[in-house]
CSV table of C-alpha atoms and ligand atoms in Angstrom, one decimal:
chain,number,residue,atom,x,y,z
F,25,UNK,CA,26.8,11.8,10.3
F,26,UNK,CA,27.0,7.9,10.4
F,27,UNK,CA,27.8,5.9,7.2
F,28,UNK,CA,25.6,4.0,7.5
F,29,UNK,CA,23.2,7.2,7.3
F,30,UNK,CA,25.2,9.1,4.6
F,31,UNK,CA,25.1,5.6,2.4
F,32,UNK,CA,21.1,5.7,3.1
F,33,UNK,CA,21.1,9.4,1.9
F,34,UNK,CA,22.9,8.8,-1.2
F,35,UNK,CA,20.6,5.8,-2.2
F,36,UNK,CA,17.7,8.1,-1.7
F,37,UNK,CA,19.3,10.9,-4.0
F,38,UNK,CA,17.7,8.7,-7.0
F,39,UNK,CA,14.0,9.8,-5.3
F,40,UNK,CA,14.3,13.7,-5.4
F,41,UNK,CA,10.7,14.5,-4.3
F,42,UNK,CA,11.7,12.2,-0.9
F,43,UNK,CA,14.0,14.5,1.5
F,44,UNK,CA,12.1,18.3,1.4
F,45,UNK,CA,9.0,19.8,2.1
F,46,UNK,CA,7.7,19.6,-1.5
F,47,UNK,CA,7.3,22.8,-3.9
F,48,UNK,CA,4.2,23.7,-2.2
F,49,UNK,CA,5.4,24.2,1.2
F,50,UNK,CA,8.7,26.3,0.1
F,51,UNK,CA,6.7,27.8,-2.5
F,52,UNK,CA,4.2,28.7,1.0
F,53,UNK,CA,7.0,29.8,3.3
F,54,UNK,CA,8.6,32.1,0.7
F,55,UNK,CA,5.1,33.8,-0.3
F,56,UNK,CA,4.7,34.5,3.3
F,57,UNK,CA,7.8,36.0,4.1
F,58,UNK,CA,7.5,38.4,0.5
F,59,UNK,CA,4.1,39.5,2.9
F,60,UNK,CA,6.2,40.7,6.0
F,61,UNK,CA,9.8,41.6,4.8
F,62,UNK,CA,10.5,45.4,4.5
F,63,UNK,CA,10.4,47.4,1.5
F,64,UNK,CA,14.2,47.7,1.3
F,65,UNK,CA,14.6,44.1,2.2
F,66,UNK,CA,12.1,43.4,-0.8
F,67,UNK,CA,14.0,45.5,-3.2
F,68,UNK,CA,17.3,44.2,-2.1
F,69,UNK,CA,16.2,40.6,-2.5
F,70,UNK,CA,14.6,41.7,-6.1
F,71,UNK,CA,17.8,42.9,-7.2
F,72,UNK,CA,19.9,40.2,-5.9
F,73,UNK,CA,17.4,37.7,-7.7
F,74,UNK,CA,16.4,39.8,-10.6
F,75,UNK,CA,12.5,39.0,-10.4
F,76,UNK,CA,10.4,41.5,-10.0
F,77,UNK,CA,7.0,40.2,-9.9
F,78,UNK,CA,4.9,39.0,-7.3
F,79,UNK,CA,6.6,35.2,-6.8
F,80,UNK,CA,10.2,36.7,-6.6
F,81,UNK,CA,11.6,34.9,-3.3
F,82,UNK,CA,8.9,31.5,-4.3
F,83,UNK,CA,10.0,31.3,-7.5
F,84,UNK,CA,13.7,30.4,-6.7
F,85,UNK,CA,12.4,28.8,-3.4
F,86,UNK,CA,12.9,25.1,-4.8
F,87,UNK,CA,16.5,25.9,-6.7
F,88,UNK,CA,18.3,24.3,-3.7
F,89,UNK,CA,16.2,21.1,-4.3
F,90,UNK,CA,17.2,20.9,-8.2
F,91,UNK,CA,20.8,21.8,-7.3
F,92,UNK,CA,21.5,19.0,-4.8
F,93,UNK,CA,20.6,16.3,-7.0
F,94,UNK,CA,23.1,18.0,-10.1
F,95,UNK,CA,27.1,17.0,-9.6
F,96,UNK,CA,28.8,20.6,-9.2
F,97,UNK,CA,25.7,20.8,-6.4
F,98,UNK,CA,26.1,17.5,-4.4
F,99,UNK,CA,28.2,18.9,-1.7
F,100,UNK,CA,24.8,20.3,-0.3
F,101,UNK,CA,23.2,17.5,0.3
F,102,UNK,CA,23.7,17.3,4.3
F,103,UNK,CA,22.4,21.2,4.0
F,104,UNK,CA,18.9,20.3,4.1
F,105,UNK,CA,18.6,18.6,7.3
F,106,UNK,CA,20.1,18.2,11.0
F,107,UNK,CA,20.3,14.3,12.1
F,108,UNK,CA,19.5,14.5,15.8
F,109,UNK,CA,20.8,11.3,17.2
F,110,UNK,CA,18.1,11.3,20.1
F,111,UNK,CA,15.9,8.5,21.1
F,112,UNK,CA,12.3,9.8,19.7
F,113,UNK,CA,9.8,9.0,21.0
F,114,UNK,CA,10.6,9.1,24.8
F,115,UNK,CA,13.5,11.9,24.0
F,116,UNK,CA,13.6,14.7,21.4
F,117,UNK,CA,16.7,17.3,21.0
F,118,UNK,CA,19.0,18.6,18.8
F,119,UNK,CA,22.9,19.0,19.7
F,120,UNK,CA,24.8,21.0,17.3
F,121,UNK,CA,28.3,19.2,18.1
F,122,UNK,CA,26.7,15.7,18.1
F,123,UNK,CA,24.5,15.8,14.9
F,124,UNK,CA,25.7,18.5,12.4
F,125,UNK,CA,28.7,16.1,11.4
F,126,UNK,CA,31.4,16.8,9.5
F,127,UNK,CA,30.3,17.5,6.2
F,128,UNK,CA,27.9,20.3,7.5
F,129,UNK,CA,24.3,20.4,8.3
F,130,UNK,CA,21.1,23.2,7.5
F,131,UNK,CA,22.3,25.0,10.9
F,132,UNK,CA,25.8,25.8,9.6
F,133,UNK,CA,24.3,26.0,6.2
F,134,UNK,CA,22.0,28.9,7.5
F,135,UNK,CA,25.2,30.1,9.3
F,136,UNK,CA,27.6,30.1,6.2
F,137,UNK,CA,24.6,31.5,3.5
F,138,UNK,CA,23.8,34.1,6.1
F,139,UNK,CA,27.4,35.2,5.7
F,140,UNK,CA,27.1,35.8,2.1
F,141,UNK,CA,24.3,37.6,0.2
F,142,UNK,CA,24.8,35.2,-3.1
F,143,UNK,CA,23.4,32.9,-1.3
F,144,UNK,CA,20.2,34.4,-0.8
F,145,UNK,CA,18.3,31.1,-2.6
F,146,UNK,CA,19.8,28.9,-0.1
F,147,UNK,CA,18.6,30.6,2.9
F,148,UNK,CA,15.0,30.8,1.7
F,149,UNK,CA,15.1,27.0,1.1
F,150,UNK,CA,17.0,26.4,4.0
F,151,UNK,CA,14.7,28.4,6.7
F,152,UNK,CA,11.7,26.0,5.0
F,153,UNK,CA,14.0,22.8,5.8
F,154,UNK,CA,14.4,23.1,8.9
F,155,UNK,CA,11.0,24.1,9.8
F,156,UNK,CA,10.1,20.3,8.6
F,157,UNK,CA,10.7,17.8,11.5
F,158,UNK,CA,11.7,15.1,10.1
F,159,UNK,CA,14.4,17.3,9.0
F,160,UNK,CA,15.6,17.5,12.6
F,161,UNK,CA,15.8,14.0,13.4
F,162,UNK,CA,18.5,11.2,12.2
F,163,UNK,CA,15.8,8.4,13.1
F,164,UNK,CA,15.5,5.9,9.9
F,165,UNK,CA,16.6,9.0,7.9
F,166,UNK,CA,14.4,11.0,9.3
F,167,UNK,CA,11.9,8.7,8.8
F,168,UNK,CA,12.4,8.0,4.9
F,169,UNK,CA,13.0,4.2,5.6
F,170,UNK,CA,9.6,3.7,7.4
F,171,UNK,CA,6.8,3.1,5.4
F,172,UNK,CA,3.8,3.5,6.5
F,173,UNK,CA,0.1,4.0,4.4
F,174,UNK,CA,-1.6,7.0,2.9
F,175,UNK,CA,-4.6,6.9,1.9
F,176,UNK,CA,-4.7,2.9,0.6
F,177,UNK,CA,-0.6,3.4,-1.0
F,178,UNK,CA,2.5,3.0,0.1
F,179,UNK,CA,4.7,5.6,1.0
F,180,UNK,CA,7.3,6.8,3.7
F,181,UNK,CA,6.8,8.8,6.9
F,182,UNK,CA,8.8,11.8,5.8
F,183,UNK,CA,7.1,12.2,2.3
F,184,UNK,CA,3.9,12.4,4.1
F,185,UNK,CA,5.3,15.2,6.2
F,186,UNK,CA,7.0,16.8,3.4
F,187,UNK,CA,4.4,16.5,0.0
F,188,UNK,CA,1.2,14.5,1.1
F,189,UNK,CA,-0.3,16.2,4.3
F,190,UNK,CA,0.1,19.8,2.8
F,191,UNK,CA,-1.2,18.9,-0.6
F,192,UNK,CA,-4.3,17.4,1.2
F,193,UNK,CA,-4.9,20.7,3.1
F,194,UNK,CA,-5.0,22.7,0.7
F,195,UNK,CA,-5.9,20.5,-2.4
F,196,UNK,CA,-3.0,20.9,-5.0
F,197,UNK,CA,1.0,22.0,-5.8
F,198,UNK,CA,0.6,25.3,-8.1
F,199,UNK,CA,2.3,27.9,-7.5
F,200,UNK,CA,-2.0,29.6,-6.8
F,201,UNK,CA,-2.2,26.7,-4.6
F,202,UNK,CA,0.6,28.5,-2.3
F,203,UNK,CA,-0.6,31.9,-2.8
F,204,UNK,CA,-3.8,31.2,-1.0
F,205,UNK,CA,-2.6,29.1,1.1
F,206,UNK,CA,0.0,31.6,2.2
F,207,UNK,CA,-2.7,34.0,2.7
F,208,UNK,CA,-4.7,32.5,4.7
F,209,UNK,CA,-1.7,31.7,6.9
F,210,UNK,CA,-0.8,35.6,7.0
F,211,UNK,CA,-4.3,36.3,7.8
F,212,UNK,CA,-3.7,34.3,10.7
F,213,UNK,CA,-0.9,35.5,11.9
F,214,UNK,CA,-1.8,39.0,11.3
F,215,UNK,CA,-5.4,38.5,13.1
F,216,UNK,CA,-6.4,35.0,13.7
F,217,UNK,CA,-5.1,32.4,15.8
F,218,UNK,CA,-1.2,32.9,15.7
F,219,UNK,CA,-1.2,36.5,15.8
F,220,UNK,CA,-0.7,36.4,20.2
F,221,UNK,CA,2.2,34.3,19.9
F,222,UNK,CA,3.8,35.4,16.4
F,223,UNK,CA,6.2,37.7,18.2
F,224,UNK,CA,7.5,35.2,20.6
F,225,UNK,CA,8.6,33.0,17.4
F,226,UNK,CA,11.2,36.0,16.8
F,227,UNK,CA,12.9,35.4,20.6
F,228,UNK,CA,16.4,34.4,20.6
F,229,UNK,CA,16.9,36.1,16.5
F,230,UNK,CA,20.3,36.8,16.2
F,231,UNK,CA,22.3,37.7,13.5
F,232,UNK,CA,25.7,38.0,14.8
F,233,UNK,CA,24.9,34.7,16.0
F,234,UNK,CA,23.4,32.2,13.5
F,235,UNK,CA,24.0,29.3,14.8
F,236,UNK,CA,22.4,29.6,17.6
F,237,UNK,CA,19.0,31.2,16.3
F,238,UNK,CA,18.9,28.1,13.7
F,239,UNK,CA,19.5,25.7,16.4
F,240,UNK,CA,16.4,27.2,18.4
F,241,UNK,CA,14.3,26.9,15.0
F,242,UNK,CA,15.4,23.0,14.7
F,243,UNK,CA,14.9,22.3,18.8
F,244,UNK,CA,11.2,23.6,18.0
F,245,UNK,CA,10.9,21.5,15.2
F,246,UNK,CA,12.2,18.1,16.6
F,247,UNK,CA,10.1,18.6,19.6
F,248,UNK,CA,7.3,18.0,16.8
F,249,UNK,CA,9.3,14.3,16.5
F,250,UNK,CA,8.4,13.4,19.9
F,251,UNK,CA,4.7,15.0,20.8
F,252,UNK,CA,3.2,14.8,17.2
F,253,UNK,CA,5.0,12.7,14.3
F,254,UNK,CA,5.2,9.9,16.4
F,255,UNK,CA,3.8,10.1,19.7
F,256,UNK,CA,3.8,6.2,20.2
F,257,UNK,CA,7.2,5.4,18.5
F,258,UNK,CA,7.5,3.8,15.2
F,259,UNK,CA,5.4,0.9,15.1
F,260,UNK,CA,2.8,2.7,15.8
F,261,UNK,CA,2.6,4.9,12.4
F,262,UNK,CA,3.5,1.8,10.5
F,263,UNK,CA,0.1,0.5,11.5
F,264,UNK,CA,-3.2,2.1,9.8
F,265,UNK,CA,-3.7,4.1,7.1
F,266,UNK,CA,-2.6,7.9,8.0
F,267,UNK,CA,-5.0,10.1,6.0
F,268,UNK,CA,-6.8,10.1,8.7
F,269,UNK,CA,-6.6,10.4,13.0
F,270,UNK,CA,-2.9,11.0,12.3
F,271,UNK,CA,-3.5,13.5,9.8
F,272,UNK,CA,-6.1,15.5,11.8
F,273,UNK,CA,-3.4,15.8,14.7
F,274,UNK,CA,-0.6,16.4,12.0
F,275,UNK,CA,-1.7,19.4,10.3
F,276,UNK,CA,-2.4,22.5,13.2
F,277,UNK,CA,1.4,21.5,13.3
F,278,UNK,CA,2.5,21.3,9.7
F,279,UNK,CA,0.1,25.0,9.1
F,280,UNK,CA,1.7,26.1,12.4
F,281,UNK,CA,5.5,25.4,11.6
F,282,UNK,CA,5.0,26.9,7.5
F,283,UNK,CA,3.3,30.4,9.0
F,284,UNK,CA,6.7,30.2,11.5
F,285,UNK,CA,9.2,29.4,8.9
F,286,UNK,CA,7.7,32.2,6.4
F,287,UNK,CA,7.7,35.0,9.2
F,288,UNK,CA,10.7,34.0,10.5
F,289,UNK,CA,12.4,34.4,7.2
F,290,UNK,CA,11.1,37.7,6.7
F,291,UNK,CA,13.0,38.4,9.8
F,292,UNK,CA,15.4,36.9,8.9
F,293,UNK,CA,16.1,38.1,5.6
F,294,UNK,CA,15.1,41.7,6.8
F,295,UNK,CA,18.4,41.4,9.2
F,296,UNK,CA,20.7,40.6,6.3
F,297,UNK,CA,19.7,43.3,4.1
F,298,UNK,CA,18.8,46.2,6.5
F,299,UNK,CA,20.1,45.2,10.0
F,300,UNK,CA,16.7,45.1,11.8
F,301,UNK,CA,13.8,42.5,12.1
F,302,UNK,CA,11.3,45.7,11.0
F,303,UNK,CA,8.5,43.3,10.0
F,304,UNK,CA,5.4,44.9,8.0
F,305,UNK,CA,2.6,44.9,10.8
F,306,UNK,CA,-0.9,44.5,10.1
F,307,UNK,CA,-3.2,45.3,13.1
F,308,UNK,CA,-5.7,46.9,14.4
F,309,UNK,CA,-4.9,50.2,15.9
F,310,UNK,CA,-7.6,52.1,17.9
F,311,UNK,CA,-7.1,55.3,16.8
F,312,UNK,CA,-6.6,54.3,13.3
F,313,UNK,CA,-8.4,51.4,12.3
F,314,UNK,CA,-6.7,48.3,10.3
F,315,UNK,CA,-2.8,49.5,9.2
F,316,UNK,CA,-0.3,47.8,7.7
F,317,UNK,CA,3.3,49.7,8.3
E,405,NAG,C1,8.1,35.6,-12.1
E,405,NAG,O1,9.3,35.7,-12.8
E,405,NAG,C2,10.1,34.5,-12.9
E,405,NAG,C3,11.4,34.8,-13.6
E,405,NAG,O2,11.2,35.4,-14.8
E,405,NAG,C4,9.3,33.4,-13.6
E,405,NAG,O3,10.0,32.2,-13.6
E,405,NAG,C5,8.0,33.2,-12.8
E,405,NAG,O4,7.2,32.2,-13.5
E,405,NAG,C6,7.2,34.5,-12.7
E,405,NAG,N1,6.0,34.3,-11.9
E,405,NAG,C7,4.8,34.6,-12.3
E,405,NAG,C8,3.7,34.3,-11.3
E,405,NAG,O5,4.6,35.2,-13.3
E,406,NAG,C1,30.5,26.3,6.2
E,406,NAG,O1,31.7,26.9,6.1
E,406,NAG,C2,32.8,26.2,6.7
E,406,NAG,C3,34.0,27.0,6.6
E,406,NAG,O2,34.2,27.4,5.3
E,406,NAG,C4,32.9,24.8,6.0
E,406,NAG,O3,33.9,24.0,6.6
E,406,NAG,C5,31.6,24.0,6.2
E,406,NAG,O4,31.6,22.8,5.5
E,406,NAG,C6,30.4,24.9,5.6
E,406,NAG,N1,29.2,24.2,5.9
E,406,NAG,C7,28.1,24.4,5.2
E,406,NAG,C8,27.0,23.6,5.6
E,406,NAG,O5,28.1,25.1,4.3
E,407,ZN,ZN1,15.5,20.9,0.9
């Protein structure tokens, strides 16, 4: 990471809501994944976490938020993003030698806090991060510094992403608020419009090798950069007001990339704490009607 882009970081430390989805979206991811992980994995997470009721992985889902921002947890900061150095909007990717920088980034985070089951609050945090696009992308901070217009304020690029756009869609920030949301996003990929393509967003899961599977996770997300945050380059979202065209074309992405990030974390965490992906299917079987198993 640049100076230049740490020194912009550090400024923005003061502004805690600015640099992650916001509670809802890794209170939405977490709820999701608590639908699909294993029973074992469910216990083993409840035990780990000691929470038992039916928020257990959302409820600690926003600790790696609150801990950045405290002195014995500022070391984490570069944790919740990967700065790709590319040249949006004509080029999007993600190289793990080039942009992960020296004080670490959320793929080597992912790597390290897969490593050790402690750590089982960053991952869920984590998995949500880099599921965000502008959490992929070094551009203006990942597009903190450009400020653009929602609905008649002013406000940045990546708090839109991260708080506005989601808390549109589904019309608050409570802790309900991500329930439903989170079931209507499992109903989808169980039997609506994700549920063809939910098992190719397992390809290329890996847990002997973590760096890799996270860097496929962020590749996906800062293609979003180029095709969908900002299609025309810069200038072009400064212009307007976004609640609006841009948010209609924003949103099958932001639902799409939260419904990812929660499945793949069941995955995920179903690997750490039982050695197989053994998702919880819900489908319709023939010969036995609607199943879960
Ligand atoms: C679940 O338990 C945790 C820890 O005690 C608590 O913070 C949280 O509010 C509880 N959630 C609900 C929905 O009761
Ligand atoms: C991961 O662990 C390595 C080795 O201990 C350390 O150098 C690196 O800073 C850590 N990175 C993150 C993001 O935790
Ligand atoms: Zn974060």
């Amino acid at each position: 990471m640049s100076f230049t882009t740490f020194s912009a970081l550090s400024l923005l430390a003061s502004l805690p809501s600015a640099l992650a989805w916001g509670t809802l979206g890794h209170e939405t991811v977490a709820l999701i994944a608590q639908n699909y992980v294993s029973d074992d994995t469910a216990s083993w997470a409840q035990g780990i976490l000691d929470i038992t009721n039916d928020t257990y992985l959302a409820t600690v889902s926003t600790w790696a938020d609150s801990y950045r921002y405290t002195s014995a947890g500022s070391f984490s900061e570069p944790y919740h993003f990967i700065d790709a150095n590319d040249d949006p909007p004509s080029s999007c990717n993600v190289d793990y030698d080039r942009d992960c920088g020296d004080g670490g980034c959320v793929v080597s985070a992912i790597q390290n806090y897969t490593q050790v089951d402690y750590a089982l609050r960053f991952i869920i945090h984590f998995v949500g991060d880099i599921h965000q696009p502008l959490h992929d992308e070094a551009l203006e901070v990942g597009g903190n510094d450009i400020d653009v217009t929602w609905d008649g304020d002013d406000n940045n690029l990546h708090h839109i992403w991260d708080t506005e756009m989601p808390e549109k869609k589904v019309g608050g920030y409570t802790m309900s608020d991500a329930q439903s949301w989170a079931k209507s996003l499992s109903s989808e990929i169980d039997s609506g419009s994700y549920s063809s393509d939910k098992d190719g967003w397992l390809d290329g899961i890996d847990l002997s090798d973590p760096v890799t599977t996270a860097m496929g996770w962020a590749t996906d997300s800062n293609a979003y950069v180029c095709s969908t945050v900002m299609p025309d380059g810069v200038s072009a979202v400064e212009k307007g007001d976004l609640d609006g065209d841009y948010y209609d074309s924003a949103i099958p992405i932001i639902e799409l990339q939260i419904a990812r990030a929660g499945y793949r974390l069941a995955a995920w965490l179903n690997l750490i704490a039982t050695g197989e992906t053994s998702l919880k299917i819900c489908e319709m079987d023939l010969t036995v009607g609607f199943f879960c198993g």
